[in-house]
Coordinates of C-alpha atoms in Angstrom, one line a residue:
X1 CA 0.0 0.0 0.0
X2 CA 2.8 2.4 0.9
X3 CA 4.7 1.6 -2.3
X4 CA 1.5 2.2 -4.4
X5 CA 0.7 5.5 -2.7
X6 CA 4.2 6.7 -3.2
X7 CA 4.1 5.9 -6.9
X8 CA 0.7 7.7 -7.2
X9 CA 2.1 10.7 -5.3
X10 CA -0.3 10.3 -2.4
X11 CA 2.4 9.6 0.2
X12 CA 5.7 11.0 1.3
X13 CA 8.9 9.1 0.8
X14 CA 12.0 9.1 3.0
X15 CA 14.9 10.2 0.8
X16 CA 18.3 8.8 1.3
X17 CA 21.3 11.1 1.7
X18 CA 23.3 12.2 -1.3
X19 CA 26.3 10.1 -0.4
X20 CA 24.2 6.9 -0.1
X21 CA 22.5 7.6 -3.4
X22 CA 25.9 8.0 -5.1
X23 CA 27.0 4.7 -3.7
X24 CA 23.9 3.1 -5.1
X25 CA 24.5 4.6 -8.5
X26 CA 28.1 3.5 -8.5
X27 CA 27.2 0.0 -7.5
X28 CA 24.6 -0.3 -10.3
X29 CA 27.0 1.1 -12.8
X30 CA 29.7 -1.4 -11.7
X31 CA 27.2 -4.3 -12.1
X32 CA 26.0 -3.3 -15.5
X33 CA 29.5 -2.7 -17.0
X34 CA 30.9 -5.8 -15.4
X35 CA 28.1 -7.9 -17.1
X36 CA 28.9 -6.3 -20.5
X37 CA 32.6 -6.8 -20.2
X38 CA 32.2 -10.4 -19.0
X39 CA 29.8 -11.3 -21.9
X40 CA 32.0 -9.6 -24.6
X41 CA 35.2 -11.2 -23.2
X42 CA 33.5 -14.6 -23.5
X43 CA 32.6 -13.8 -27.1
X44 CA 36.2 -12.8 -27.7
X45 CA 37.6 -16.1 -26.3
X46 CA 34.9 -18.3 -27.8
X47 CA 33.2 -16.7 -30.9
X48 CA 31.0 -19.8 -31.4
X49 CA 27.6 -19.2 -29.6
X50 CA 26.8 -22.9 -29.6
X51 CA 30.0 -23.7 -27.8
X52 CA 29.4 -20.9 -25.3
X53 CA 25.9 -22.3 -24.5
X54 CA 27.4 -25.8 -24.1
X55 CA 30.0 -24.5 -21.7
X56 CA 27.3 -22.6 -19.8
X57 CA 25.2 -25.7 -19.4
X58 CA 28.2 -27.8 -18.2
X59 CA 29.0 -25.1 -15.7
X60 CA 25.5 -25.0 -14.3
X61 CA 25.3 -28.7 -14.1
X62 CA 28.6 -28.7 -12.3
X63 CA 30.2 -31.0 -14.8
X64 CA 33.6 -30.9 -16.5
X65 CA 33.6 -29.2 -19.9
X66 CA 34.9 -31.7 -22.5
X67 CA 38.2 -30.9 -24.2
X68 CA 37.7 -29.2 -27.5
X69 CA 40.4 -28.8 -30.2
X70 CA 41.0 -25.2 -31.4
X71 CA 40.6 -24.1 -35.0
X72 CA 44.3 -23.9 -35.4
X73 CA 44.9 -27.4 -34.1
X74 CA 42.1 -28.7 -36.4
X75 CA 43.7 -27.0 -39.4
X76 CA 47.1 -28.4 -38.5
X77 CA 45.6 -31.9 -38.5
X78 CA 44.1 -31.4 -41.9
X79 CA 47.3 -30.1 -43.3
X80 CA 49.3 -33.0 -41.9
X81 CA 46.9 -35.5 -43.3
X82 CA 47.0 -33.8 -46.7
X83 CA 50.8 -33.8 -46.7
X84 CA 50.9 -37.5 -46.1
X85 CA 48.4 -38.0 -48.9
X86 CA 50.3 -35.8 -51.4
X87 CA 53.6 -37.1 -50.3
X88 CA 55.7 -35.7 -47.4
X89 CA 58.8 -35.6 -49.7
X90 CA 57.2 -33.3 -52.3
X91 CA 57.7 -29.5 -52.0
X92 CA 54.0 -29.0 -51.4
X93 CA 53.9 -31.8 -48.8
X94 CA 56.9 -30.4 -47.0
X95 CA 55.4 -26.9 -46.9
X96 CA 52.1 -28.3 -45.6
X97 CA 53.9 -30.0 -42.8
X98 CA 55.8 -26.9 -41.8
X99 CA 52.7 -24.7 -41.9
X100 CA 50.6 -27.3 -40.1
X101 CA 53.2 -27.5 -37.3
X102 CA 53.0 -23.7 -36.9
X103 CA 49.2 -23.9 -36.9
X104 CA 49.4 -26.5 -34.2
X105 CA 51.7 -24.3 -32.1
X106 CA 49.3 -21.4 -32.7
X107 CA 46.4 -23.5 -31.5
X108 CA 48.2 -24.6 -28.4
X109 CA 49.1 -21.0 -27.6
X110 CA 45.4 -20.0 -28.1
X111 CA 44.3 -22.8 -25.7
X112 CA 46.7 -21.5 -23.1
X113 CA 45.6 -18.0 -23.5
X114 CA 41.9 -18.9 -23.2
X115 CA 42.6 -21.0 -20.0
X116 CA 44.7 -18.1 -18.5
X117 CA 42.1 -15.5 -19.3
X118 CA 39.3 -17.6 -17.9
X119 CA 41.0 -18.1 -14.6
X120 CA 42.6 -14.7 -14.1
X121 CA 39.9 -12.5 -15.6
X122 CA 36.5 -14.1 -16.2
X123 CA 36.3 -16.0 -13.0
X124 CA 36.8 -13.0 -10.7
X125 CA 34.1 -11.0 -12.7
X126 CA 31.7 -13.9 -12.5
X127 CA 32.4 -14.4 -8.8
X128 CA 31.5 -10.7 -8.2
X129 CA 28.2 -11.0 -10.1
X130 CA 27.2 -14.3 -8.5
X131 CA 28.5 -13.6 -5.0
X132 CA 29.1 -10.0 -3.8
X133 CA 26.4 -8.5 -6.0
X134 CA 23.8 -11.0 -5.0
X135 CA 24.5 -10.1 -1.3
X136 CA 24.3 -6.4 -2.1
X137 CA 21.0 -6.9 -4.0
X138 CA 19.5 -8.9 -1.1
X139 CA 20.4 -6.2 1.5
X140 CA 19.1 -3.5 -0.8
X141 CA 15.7 -5.3 -1.0
X142 CA 15.6 -5.5 2.8
X143 CA 16.5 -1.9 3.1
X144 CA 13.7 -1.0 0.7
X145 CA 11.2 -2.9 2.8
X146 CA 12.5 -1.2 6.0
X147 CA 12.0 2.1 4.3
X148 CA 8.5 1.3 3.2
X149 CA 7.7 0.2 6.8
X150 CA 9.2 3.4 8.2
X151 CA 7.2 5.6 5.8
X152 CA 4.0 3.7 6.6
X153 CA 4.6 4.3 10.3
X154 CA 5.2 8.0 9.7
X155 CA 1.9 8.2 7.7
X156 CA 0.0 6.3 10.5
X157 CA 1.4 8.6 13.2
X158 CA 0.5 11.7 11.1
X159 CA -3.1 10.5 10.7
X160 CA -3.4 9.7 14.4
X161 CA -2.2 13.1 15.4
X162 CA -4.6 14.8 13.0
X163 CA -7.5 12.7 14.3
X164 CA -6.5 13.5 17.9
X165 CA -6.4 17.2 17.2
X166 CA -9.8 17.0 15.5
X167 CA -11.3 15.1 18.4
X168 CA -9.9 17.6 20.9
X169 CA -11.6 20.5 19.0
X170 CA -15.0 18.8 18.8
X171 CA -16.1 18.8 22.5
X172 CA -19.3 20.8 23.2
X173 CA -19.1 22.5 26.6
X174 CA -22.8 23.7 26.5
X175 CA -24.8 22.5 29.5
X176 CA -27.6 21.4 27.2
X177 CA -25.4 18.8 25.5
X178 CA -23.4 17.0 28.1
X179 CA -23.5 13.7 26.3
X180 CA -21.6 15.0 23.3
X181 CA -18.9 16.3 25.6
X182 CA -18.4 12.8 27.2
X183 CA -18.3 11.1 23.8
X184 CA -15.8 13.6 22.5
X185 CA -13.6 13.4 25.6
X186 CA -13.6 9.6 25.3
X187 CA -12.7 9.7 21.6
X188 CA -9.8 12.1 22.3
X189 CA -8.4 9.7 24.9
X190 CA -8.6 6.8 22.4
X191 CA -6.7 8.8 19.7
X192 CA -4.1 9.8 22.3
X193 CA -3.4 6.1 22.9
X194 CA -3.3 5.5 19.2
X195 CA -0.7 8.3 18.9
X196 CA 1.5 6.8 21.6
X197 CA 1.4 3.3 19.9
X198 CA 2.3 4.9 16.5
X199 CA 5.2 6.8 18.0
X200 CA 6.5 3.6 19.7
X201 CA 6.2 1.7 16.5
X202 CA 7.9 4.5 14.6
X203 CA 10.9 4.4 16.9
X204 CA 11.3 0.6 16.5
X205 CA 10.9 0.9 12.7
X206 CA 13.4 3.8 12.6
X207 CA 16.0 1.8 14.5
X208 CA 15.6 -1.2 12.1
X209 CA 15.9 1.1 9.1
X210 CA 19.0 2.8 10.4
X211 CA 20.7 -0.6 11.2
X212 CA 19.9 -1.9 7.7
X213 CA 21.0 1.3 6.0
X214 CA 24.4 1.0 7.8
X215 CA 24.8 -2.6 6.7
X216 CA 23.9 -1.7 3.1
X217 CA 26.3 1.3 3.1
X218 CA 29.2 -0.9 4.2
X219 CA 28.5 -3.3 1.4
X220 CA 28.3 -0.5 -1.1
X221 CA 31.5 1.0 0.0
X222 CA 33.1 -2.4 -0.6
X223 CA 32.7 -1.7 -4.3
X224 CA 36.0 0.3 -4.2
X225 CA 37.9 -2.9 -3.2
X226 CA 36.1 -4.7 -6.0
X227 CA 37.4 -2.1 -8.5
X228 CA 40.9 -2.7 -7.1
X229 CA 40.6 -6.4 -7.5
X230 CA 39.2 -6.1 -11.0
X231 CA 42.0 -3.7 -11.9
X232 CA 44.6 -6.4 -10.9
X233 CA 42.7 -9.0 -12.9
X234 CA 42.7 -6.7 -15.9
X235 CA 46.4 -6.3 -15.8
X236 CA 46.8 -10.1 -15.7
X237 CA 44.5 -10.4 -18.7
X238 CA 46.5 -7.8 -20.7
X239 CA 49.7 -9.6 -19.8
X240 CA 48.4 -13.0 -20.9
X241 CA 47.0 -11.5 -24.1
X242 CA 50.4 -9.8 -24.8
X243 CA 52.2 -13.1 -24.3
X244 CA 49.8 -14.8 -26.6
X245 CA 50.2 -12.4 -29.5
X246 CA 53.9 -12.3 -29.0
X247 CA 54.0 -16.1 -29.3
X248 CA 51.9 -15.9 -32.4
X249 CA 54.1 -13.3 -34.0
X250 CA 57.3 -15.2 -33.3
X251 CA 55.8 -18.4 -34.7
X252 CA 54.8 -16.7 -37.9
X253 CA 58.1 -14.9 -38.3
X254 CA 59.9 -18.3 -37.9
X255 CA 57.6 -19.9 -40.5
X256 CA 58.1 -17.0 -42.9
X257 CA 61.8 -17.4 -42.7
X258 CA 61.5 -21.2 -43.3
X259 CA 59.3 -20.7 -46.3
X260 CA 61.5 -17.9 -47.7
X261 CA 64.6 -20.0 -47.3
X262 CA 63.2 -23.0 -49.2
X263 CA 61.1 -21.2 -51.7
X264 CA 63.5 -22.0 -54.5
X265 CA 62.4 -25.7 -54.3
X266 CA 59.2 -24.7 -56.1
X267 CA 61.1 -24.4 -59.3
X268 CA 61.5 -27.6 -61.4
X269 CA 58.7 -29.4 -59.5
X270 CA 57.2 -31.6 -62.2
X271 CA 53.9 -31.7 -60.3
X272 CA 53.5 -28.0 -60.1
X273 CA 51.7 -25.9 -62.7
X274 CA 52.0 -22.5 -61.0
X275 CA 54.8 -19.9 -61.5
X276 CA 57.8 -20.4 -59.1
X277 CA 58.7 -18.1 -56.3
X278 CA 61.4 -15.6 -57.1
X279 CA 63.4 -16.0 -53.9
X280 CA 66.6 -17.8 -54.7
X281 CA 68.0 -20.6 -52.4
X282 CA 71.5 -20.2 -51.0
X283 CA 72.9 -22.9 -53.4
X284 CA 72.3 -20.7 -56.5
X285 CA 73.0 -17.3 -54.9
X286 CA 76.2 -17.0 -56.9
X287 CA 74.4 -16.8 -60.2
X288 CA 74.7 -13.4 -61.9
X289 CA 71.9 -11.2 -63.2
X290 CA 72.2 -9.1 -66.4
X291 CA 71.8 -5.3 -66.1
X292 CA 68.4 -5.6 -67.8
X293 CA 67.2 -9.0 -66.4
X294 CA 65.0 -11.2 -68.5
X295 CA 62.8 -14.1 -67.5
X296 CA 64.7 -17.4 -68.2
X297 CA 63.1 -20.4 -69.7
X298 CA 63.1 -23.7 -67.7
X299 CA 63.9 -26.8 -69.8
X300 CA 60.8 -28.5 -71.1
X301 CA 59.5 -31.2 -68.7
X302 CA 56.7 -33.5 -69.7
X303 CA 53.3 -32.1 -68.5
X304 CA 54.8 -28.7 -67.5
X305 CA 54.7 -25.5 -69.6
X306 CA 58.0 -24.6 -71.1
X307 CA 57.9 -21.0 -69.9
X308 CA 58.0 -21.3 -66.2
X309 CA 60.0 -18.4 -64.9
X310 CA 62.5 -18.2 -62.0
X311 CA 64.4 -15.1 -61.1
X312 CA 67.7 -16.3 -59.8
X313 CA 69.8 -13.4 -58.8
X314 CA 72.7 -12.3 -56.6
X315 CA 71.8 -8.9 -55.1
X316 CA 75.4 -7.9 -54.6
X317 CA 75.9 -8.0 -58.4
X318 CA 72.7 -6.2 -59.3
X319 CA 72.8 -2.6 -60.3
X320 CA 69.9 -0.3 -59.4
X321 CA 67.8 1.0 -62.3
X322 CA 68.1 4.5 -63.5
X323 CA 64.7 5.4 -62.1
X324 CA 62.2 3.7 -59.8
X325 CA 64.1 3.7 -56.5
X326 CA 62.2 4.7 -53.4
X327 CA 63.0 5.4 -49.8
X328 CA 61.5 3.0 -47.2
X329 CA 61.3 3.0 -43.4
X330 CA 61.9 -0.3 -41.7
X331 CA 58.9 -1.3 -39.4
X332 CA 60.5 -4.3 -37.6
X333 CA 63.8 -5.9 -37.0
X334 CA 64.6 -8.6 -39.6
X335 CA 67.4 -11.1 -39.5
X336 CA 68.8 -12.2 -42.8
X337 CA 68.3 -15.8 -43.6
X338 CA 71.3 -16.0 -45.9
X339 CA 73.9 -13.9 -47.7
X340 CA 71.4 -12.8 -50.4
X341 CA 69.2 -11.0 -47.8
X342 CA 69.8 -7.7 -46.0
X343 CA 69.4 -7.6 -42.2
X344 CA 67.1 -4.7 -41.1
X345 CA 66.8 -2.7 -37.9
X346 CA 63.5 -1.1 -37.0
X347 CA 63.0 2.6 -37.9
X348 CA 66.1 2.8 -40.1
X349 CA 65.8 4.3 -43.7
X350 CA 66.9 2.3 -46.7
X351 CA 66.7 2.6 -50.5
X352 CA 64.6 0.0 -52.3
X353 CA 63.7 -1.0 -55.9
X354 CA 62.3 -3.9 -57.7
X355 CA 63.7 -5.8 -60.7
X356 CA 61.8 -7.6 -63.5
X357 CA 61.0 -11.2 -62.6
X358 CA 61.3 -10.7 -58.8
X359 CA 58.8 -12.0 -56.4
X360 CA 56.4 -9.1 -55.6
X361 CA 56.8 -9.9 -51.8
X362 CA 60.5 -8.9 -52.0
X363 CA 62.5 -5.9 -53.0
X364 CA 66.2 -5.1 -53.3
X365 CA 67.3 -2.9 -50.4
X366 CA 70.5 -0.8 -50.2
X367 CA 72.1 0.7 -47.1
X368 CA 75.4 2.4 -47.9
X369 CA 77.6 -0.3 -49.5
X370 CA 75.3 -3.1 -48.2
X371 CA 72.7 -4.6 -50.5
X372 CA 70.3 -7.5 -50.4
X373 CA 66.7 -8.7 -50.7
X374 CA 64.3 -7.5 -48.1
X375 CA 60.6 -8.5 -47.4
X376 CA 58.0 -5.9 -48.4
X377 CA 55.9 -6.6 -45.2
X378 CA 58.7 -5.3 -43.1
X379 CA 58.8 -1.9 -44.9
X380 CA 56.8 1.3 -45.1
X381 CA 57.3 2.7 -48.6
X382 CA 57.7 6.4 -48.7
X383 CA 56.8 8.6 -51.7

């Protein structure tokens, strides 16, 4: 009744102090944003909604979530099986094995990252929502009931005092109506007793409300320690994510070096019908390149077009073209795989140019008297 009358504007409401209201608003904001961050982090770690529902059900049933291979590990399995089918000794089979092994390592790193993020970040957020926040919500509901009781007692006391004042003003002191005086005096005494009972009940209700408000206030002030705990968890999440991406980057750099080092084996593969890569292996690095390079012709092999091109060059004997050179800034450190490549240091400036027949993923780079092939992905070409 009290709640309804408050909503309809027919009853007064005890307002909490400004500090208490700010604590309530801060707690609600913490709860709402924690839920959103938790849900979106779960989506980041597991984009598959069906898998998330399955993990949720296993968690609620208090059963162990079955082990699930990552996408990288599944891709590695397919690549390895394909290599065994095509022949692990063929260039394509060897490359599939190398790439598959890297994908397996990436999948394992992803699994470790998901496990670490779940323990160090998701679990504390979930514990707050399912533990501390439930306690706060329960005490807030009790406080709401105590406040409604307090306001009802205030309204009851107000009505009793108004009735007592009215009864005291009614008595008729005329001698011709003694009966009315007796009835009015009796009614005034009854309302006086009612006022005393309402005042006593109000004191008890006020005490209970004050006690519950203090309990709730202490819980709400504990949100500050929750923020500190979540801050620590956030640092751990960032650290685990940094380690994960650093591992992935290192795995891919190693793979890129392996593939670049053996890209020359594509040439002369009787089973291949695609143009060969232009990166030369160390064994043929001493071959010279004319000043105006042309695309050589590979000897005819049965089943292979006779115009398969391979650009075999020695960067140290190449002369830069008269035009077409550009400046480039190095984005990352690069360690040369062999004598035909040029080692790079991040943020240094070098001169680069391309030659006919070269792999588009590589350029010739010059730094003073040093010269060699450099990967395009490590450079920022400047106009």
